[in-house]
Amino acid sequence: DAGVTQSPTHLIKTRGQHVTLRCSPISGHKSVSWYQQVLGQGPQFIFQYYEKEERGRGNFPDRFSARQFPNYSSELNVNALLLGDSALYLCASSDLAGPRVHGELFFGEGSRLTVL
Amino acid sequence: GNSVTQMEGPVTLSEEAFLTINCTYTATGYPSLFWYVQYPGEGLQLLLKATKADDKGSNKGFEATYRKETTSFHLEKGSVQVSDSAVYFCALRELTGGGNKLTFGTGTQLKVEL
């Protein structure tokens, strides 16, 4: 079975531009989470979506938005890019392991965004 | 809020040496604890986990014990190999709220030399 797939793998943007990153979860997984990993740091939680609804949001500005589609794939959008948005953006999928209990997170290889 | 503190790297060891990477946490509830590994150019992979106090997670020769009294989850391996060279992240997940948010430490880079 395919794992979590993300696209594009690498991209370069300039300040002020907009970017859309895409994620396809493992088949059967209904939850998608997004993390930002700045070089030399641990991943920081951005969003979680479950069954197409936002279930959690990290401490990121409104320039960051996301959505989940009926097939459970997801997009992360970042507007008005800043130099500090340069990072590896990781998508993770999971499913319920019990009532209101989420199972293991499976991460994709990430989309590396460079803002010039 | 929740936080995870890891020992800083890089940690450089000779092959077959003993490894310890320290991890301590702060949490308001009763978290599950995880170690993830990131090989160069790849995403994160779950290495091991523990969901309650005194649980021991283990995988591929790595072990970590959930110590509630010291709020720690140190990673150990008795004999490291060159192939273990990677960045290791300690993380916690709160059990309340039903969500799946992980709080990560800053990561510890391990280099194993022949």
mmCIF file of C-alpha atoms in Angstrom:
data_model
loop_
_atom_site.group_PDB
_atom_site.id
_atom_site.type_symbol
_atom_site.label_atom_id
_atom_site.label_comp_id
_atom_site.label_asym_id
_atom_site.label_seq_id
_atom_site.Cartn_x
_atom_site.Cartn_y
_atom_site.Cartn_z
ATOM 1 C CA ASP A 1 0.000 0.000 0.000
ATOM 2 C CA ALA A 2 1.126 3.531 -0.716
ATOM 3 C CA GLY A 3 2.176 5.645 2.226
ATOM 4 C CA VAL A 4 1.453 9.329 2.707
ATOM 5 C CA THR A 5 2.301 11.173 -0.489
ATOM 6 C CA GLN A 6 3.069 14.881 -0.728
ATOM 7 C CA SER A 7 3.589 17.217 -3.651
ATOM 8 C CA PRO A 8 5.584 19.034 -4.734
ATOM 9 C CA THR A 9 8.739 17.714 -3.080
ATOM 10 C CA HIS A 10 10.667 20.938 -3.554
ATOM 11 C CA LEU A 11 9.652 24.430 -4.564
ATOM 12 C CA ILE A 12 11.057 27.927 -4.577
ATOM 13 C CA LYS A 13 8.925 31.030 -4.159
ATOM 14 C CA THR A 14 9.580 34.724 -3.616
ATOM 15 C CA ARG A 15 8.331 36.888 -0.783
ATOM 16 C CA GLY A 16 4.691 37.895 -1.087
ATOM 17 C CA GLN A 17 3.735 34.950 -3.277
ATOM 18 C CA HIS A 18 1.237 32.238 -2.437
ATOM 19 C CA VAL A 19 1.876 28.479 -2.207
ATOM 20 C CA THR A 20 -0.338 25.385 -2.167
ATOM 21 C CA LEU A 21 0.976 22.080 -0.852
ATOM 22 C CA ARG A 22 -0.876 18.810 -1.341
ATOM 23 C CA CYS A 23 -1.145 15.612 0.649
ATOM 24 C CA SER A 24 -2.755 12.244 0.052
ATOM 25 C CA PRO A 25 -3.222 10.136 3.185
ATOM 26 C CA ILE A 26 -2.837 6.410 3.504
ATOM 27 C CA SER A 27 -5.878 4.673 2.068
ATOM 28 C CA GLY A 28 -8.567 4.413 4.729
ATOM 29 C CA HIS A 29 -7.139 7.167 6.936
ATOM 30 C CA LYS A 30 -9.574 10.005 7.571
ATOM 31 C CA SER A 31 -7.314 12.366 9.517
ATOM 32 C CA VAL A 32 -4.626 14.601 8.058
ATOM 33 C CA SER A 33 -2.279 16.811 10.054
ATOM 34 C CA TRP A 34 0.214 19.418 8.868
ATOM 35 C CA TYR A 35 3.524 20.281 10.543
ATOM 36 C CA GLN A 36 6.192 22.876 9.791
ATOM 37 C CA GLN A 37 9.818 21.872 10.367
ATOM 38 C CA VAL A 38 12.296 24.720 10.225
ATOM 39 C CA LEU A 39 15.894 23.640 9.644
ATOM 40 C CA GLY A 40 17.458 22.411 12.871
ATOM 41 C CA GLN A 41 14.173 22.373 14.794
ATOM 42 C CA GLY A 42 11.469 19.873 15.611
ATOM 43 C CA PRO A 43 8.193 19.855 13.688
ATOM 44 C CA GLN A 44 5.566 22.367 14.822
ATOM 45 C CA PHE A 45 1.846 21.533 14.597
ATOM 46 C CA ILE A 46 -0.128 23.668 12.133
ATOM 47 C CA PHE A 47 -3.507 21.966 11.547
ATOM 48 C CA GLN A 48 -5.406 18.744 11.977
ATOM 49 C CA TYR A 49 -8.420 17.787 9.880
ATOM 50 C CA TYR A 50 -10.667 14.817 10.536
ATOM 51 C CA GLU A 51 -13.633 13.919 8.374
ATOM 52 C CA LYS A 52 -13.190 17.219 6.519
ATOM 53 C CA GLU A 53 -13.508 19.340 9.647
ATOM 54 C CA GLU A 54 -10.738 21.285 11.383
ATOM 55 C CA ARG A 55 -10.022 19.562 14.696
ATOM 56 C CA GLY A 56 -6.982 21.496 15.828
ATOM 57 C CA ARG A 57 -4.936 24.553 14.978
ATOM 58 C CA GLY A 58 -1.466 25.508 16.098
ATOM 59 C CA ASN A 59 -0.040 28.946 16.770
ATOM 60 C CA PHE A 60 0.288 30.099 13.170
ATOM 61 C CA PRO A 61 -0.976 33.315 11.552
ATOM 62 C CA ASP A 62 -4.095 33.505 9.400
ATOM 63 C CA ARG A 63 -1.886 33.448 6.310
ATOM 64 C CA PHE A 64 -1.880 29.686 6.827
ATOM 65 C CA SER A 65 -5.043 27.822 5.874
ATOM 66 C CA ALA A 66 -5.947 24.285 4.958
ATOM 67 C CA ARG A 67 -8.820 22.141 3.838
ATOM 68 C CA GLN A 68 -9.664 18.479 3.452
ATOM 69 C CA PHE A 69 -11.529 17.049 0.497
ATOM 70 C CA PRO A 70 -14.188 14.301 0.355
ATOM 71 C CA ASN A 71 -11.492 11.761 -0.579
ATOM 72 C CA TYR A 72 -9.590 12.840 2.598
ATOM 73 C CA SER A 73 -6.705 14.414 0.698
ATOM 74 C CA SER A 74 -5.680 17.838 1.922
ATOM 75 C CA GLU A 75 -4.166 21.130 0.839
ATOM 76 C CA LEU A 76 -2.143 23.575 2.889
ATOM 77 C CA ASN A 77 -2.162 27.150 1.634
ATOM 78 C CA VAL A 78 0.192 29.898 2.692
ATOM 79 C CA ASN A 79 -0.396 33.474 1.530
ATOM 80 C CA ALA A 80 1.943 36.457 1.493
ATOM 81 C CA LEU A 81 5.038 34.325 1.946
ATOM 82 C CA LEU A 82 7.796 35.526 4.257
ATOM 83 C CA LEU A 83 11.420 34.443 4.357
ATOM 84 C CA GLY A 84 10.678 32.747 7.670
ATOM 85 C CA ASP A 85 8.177 30.421 6.002
ATOM 86 C CA SER A 86 11.096 28.530 4.457
ATOM 87 C CA ALA A 87 10.801 25.053 5.936
ATOM 88 C CA LEU A 88 9.972 21.417 5.367
ATOM 89 C CA TYR A 89 6.191 20.993 5.497
ATOM 90 C CA LEU A 90 5.187 17.553 6.684
ATOM 91 C CA CYS A 91 1.830 15.904 6.273
ATOM 92 C CA ALA A 92 0.764 13.016 8.481
ATOM 93 C CA SER A 93 -2.259 10.757 8.323
ATOM 94 C CA SER A 94 -3.929 8.644 10.966
ATOM 95 C CA ASP A 95 -7.200 7.009 11.813
ATOM 96 C CA LEU A 96 -9.139 6.299 14.958
ATOM 97 C CA ALA A 97 -7.796 3.529 17.191
ATOM 98 C CA GLY A 98 -10.854 3.717 19.454
ATOM 99 C CA PRO A 99 -13.584 6.160 20.478
ATOM 100 C CA ARG A 100 -11.985 9.619 20.307
ATOM 101 C CA VAL A 101 -8.541 8.030 20.341
ATOM 102 C CA HIS A 102 -6.286 8.542 17.356
ATOM 103 C CA GLY A 103 -3.825 5.947 16.234
ATOM 104 C CA GLU A 104 -0.247 6.297 15.068
ATOM 105 C CA LEU A 105 0.724 9.213 12.854
ATOM 106 C CA PHE A 106 2.320 8.243 9.532
ATOM 107 C CA PHE A 107 4.391 11.006 7.974
ATOM 108 C CA GLY A 108 5.100 11.784 4.359
ATOM 109 C CA GLU A 109 8.543 12.837 3.154
ATOM 110 C CA GLY A 110 7.557 16.476 3.093
ATOM 111 C CA SER A 111 7.524 19.450 0.772
ATOM 112 C CA ARG A 112 10.602 21.638 1.094
ATOM 113 C CA LEU A 113 9.692 25.276 0.553
ATOM 114 C CA THR A 114 12.350 27.921 0.005
ATOM 115 C CA VAL A 115 11.270 31.562 0.060
ATOM 116 C CA LEU A 116 13.697 34.027 -1.520
ATOM 117 C CA GLY B 1 1.541 24.314 27.869
ATOM 118 C CA ASN B 2 3.213 21.126 26.808
ATOM 119 C CA SER B 3 6.905 21.008 26.003
ATOM 120 C CA VAL B 4 9.669 18.516 25.300
ATOM 121 C CA THR B 5 13.350 19.070 26.031
ATOM 122 C CA GLN B 6 16.041 16.942 24.407
ATOM 123 C CA MET B 7 19.787 16.889 24.830
ATOM 124 C CA GLU B 8 21.529 18.894 22.162
ATOM 125 C CA GLY B 9 23.564 17.263 19.453
ATOM 126 C CA PRO B 10 25.293 16.295 17.474
ATOM 127 C CA VAL B 11 26.182 13.134 19.345
ATOM 128 C CA THR B 12 29.101 11.296 17.759
ATOM 129 C CA LEU B 13 29.767 7.672 18.710
ATOM 130 C CA SER B 14 31.882 4.824 17.499
ATOM 131 C CA GLU B 15 30.134 1.748 16.160
ATOM 132 C CA GLU B 16 29.039 -0.653 18.938
ATOM 133 C CA ALA B 17 29.062 2.109 21.560
ATOM 134 C CA PHE B 18 26.200 2.580 24.032
ATOM 135 C CA LEU B 19 23.713 5.327 23.220
ATOM 136 C CA THR B 20 21.629 7.481 25.529
ATOM 137 C CA ILE B 21 19.626 10.471 24.323
ATOM 138 C CA ASN B 22 17.916 12.307 27.157
ATOM 139 C CA CYS B 23 14.337 13.546 26.901
ATOM 140 C CA THR B 24 12.218 15.258 29.547
ATOM 141 C CA TYR B 25 8.725 16.624 29.174
ATOM 142 C CA THR B 26 6.207 19.001 30.690
ATOM 143 C CA ALA B 27 2.521 18.223 30.289
ATOM 144 C CA THR B 28 -0.681 19.149 32.072
ATOM 145 C CA GLY B 29 -2.351 15.770 31.606
ATOM 146 C CA TYR B 30 -1.299 12.186 30.990
ATOM 147 C CA PRO B 31 0.568 12.134 27.687
ATOM 148 C CA SER B 32 1.653 9.333 25.443
ATOM 149 C CA LEU B 33 5.370 9.539 24.616
ATOM 150 C CA PHE B 34 7.116 8.791 21.349
ATOM 151 C CA TRP B 35 10.503 8.634 19.704
ATOM 152 C CA TYR B 36 10.636 9.392 15.987
ATOM 153 C CA VAL B 37 13.645 9.032 13.687
ATOM 154 C CA GLN B 38 14.401 11.075 10.590
ATOM 155 C CA TYR B 39 16.974 9.766 8.140
ATOM 156 C CA PRO B 40 18.592 12.250 5.751
ATOM 157 C CA GLY B 41 16.145 13.473 3.118
ATOM 158 C CA GLU B 42 13.243 11.517 4.529
ATOM 159 C CA GLY B 43 10.152 12.115 6.623
ATOM 160 C CA LEU B 44 9.629 11.031 10.206
ATOM 161 C CA GLN B 45 9.260 7.403 11.172
ATOM 162 C CA LEU B 46 7.869 6.199 14.475
ATOM 163 C CA LEU B 47 10.624 4.336 16.353
ATOM 164 C CA LEU B 48 8.839 3.438 19.588
ATOM 165 C CA LYS B 49 6.134 4.618 21.943
ATOM 166 C CA ALA B 50 4.782 4.278 25.493
ATOM 167 C CA THR B 51 1.298 5.216 26.570
ATOM 168 C CA LYS B 52 1.423 5.088 30.377
ATOM 169 C CA ALA B 53 3.821 5.297 33.295
ATOM 170 C CA ASP B 54 6.428 2.513 33.560
ATOM 171 C CA ASP B 55 5.687 1.276 30.025
ATOM 172 C CA LYS B 56 8.796 0.382 28.042
ATOM 173 C CA GLY B 57 8.759 0.952 24.301
ATOM 174 C CA SER B 58 11.235 -0.989 22.189
ATOM 175 C CA ASN B 59 12.083 -1.452 18.531
ATOM 176 C CA LYS B 60 15.193 -2.327 16.477
ATOM 177 C CA GLY B 61 17.316 -2.565 19.647
ATOM 178 C CA PHE B 62 16.220 0.851 20.915
ATOM 179 C CA GLU B 63 14.400 1.169 24.252
ATOM 180 C CA ALA B 64 12.800 3.934 26.285
ATOM 181 C CA THR B 65 10.905 3.765 29.593
ATOM 182 C CA TYR B 66 8.120 6.197 30.532
ATOM 183 C CA ARG B 67 9.187 7.618 33.915
ATOM 184 C CA LYS B 68 6.370 9.722 35.365
ATOM 185 C CA GLU B 69 8.253 10.554 38.568
ATOM 186 C CA THR B 70 11.107 12.168 36.632
ATOM 187 C CA THR B 71 8.978 13.170 33.588
ATOM 188 C CA SER B 72 11.524 11.511 31.339
ATOM 189 C CA PHE B 73 11.630 9.185 28.332
ATOM 190 C CA HIS B 74 15.321 8.618 27.602
ATOM 191 C CA LEU B 75 16.259 6.680 24.464
ATOM 192 C CA GLU B 76 18.893 3.931 24.787
ATOM 193 C CA LYS B 77 20.585 1.399 22.567
ATOM 194 C CA GLY B 78 23.240 -1.022 23.677
ATOM 195 C CA SER B 79 25.294 -1.145 20.493
ATOM 196 C CA VAL B 80 24.835 1.441 17.742
ATOM 197 C CA GLN B 81 25.544 0.881 14.067
ATOM 198 C CA VAL B 82 26.539 3.281 11.303
ATOM 199 C CA SER B 83 23.029 2.826 9.883
ATOM 200 C CA ASP B 84 21.579 4.388 13.061
ATOM 201 C CA SER B 85 22.967 7.780 12.024
ATOM 202 C CA ALA B 86 19.920 10.055 11.866
ATOM 203 C CA VAL B 87 18.065 12.744 13.796
ATOM 204 C CA TYR B 88 15.984 11.512 16.726
ATOM 205 C CA PHE B 89 12.934 13.389 17.985
ATOM 206 C CA CYS B 90 11.167 12.909 21.298
ATOM 207 C CA ALA B 91 7.474 13.827 21.243
ATOM 208 C CA LEU B 92 4.373 13.759 23.400
ATOM 209 C CA ARG B 93 0.658 13.596 22.704
ATOM 210 C CA GLU B 94 -1.971 14.575 25.220
ATOM 211 C CA LEU B 95 -4.723 12.031 25.698
ATOM 212 C CA THR B 96 -7.439 14.635 26.277
ATOM 213 C CA GLY B 97 -9.324 16.370 23.526
ATOM 214 C CA GLY B 98 -9.417 13.467 21.107
ATOM 215 C CA GLY B 99 -7.015 15.148 18.740
ATOM 216 C CA ASN B 100 -3.755 13.945 17.365
ATOM 217 C CA LYS B 101 -1.398 16.853 17.988
ATOM 218 C CA LEU B 102 2.214 15.963 18.700
ATOM 219 C CA THR B 103 4.599 18.282 20.536
ATOM 220 C CA PHE B 104 8.192 17.618 19.459
ATOM 221 C CA GLY B 105 11.571 18.332 20.937
ATOM 222 C CA THR B 106 14.215 20.043 18.829
ATOM 223 C CA GLY B 107 15.837 16.782 17.781
ATOM 224 C CA THR B 108 19.224 15.194 18.468
ATOM 225 C CA GLN B 109 21.504 14.349 15.578
ATOM 226 C CA LEU B 110 23.385 11.072 15.982
ATOM 227 C CA LYS B 111 26.506 10.293 13.975
ATOM 228 C CA VAL B 112 27.963 6.810 14.238
ATOM 229 C CA GLU B 113 31.476 6.295 12.886
ATOM 230 C CA LEU B 114 33.404 3.129 12.113
#
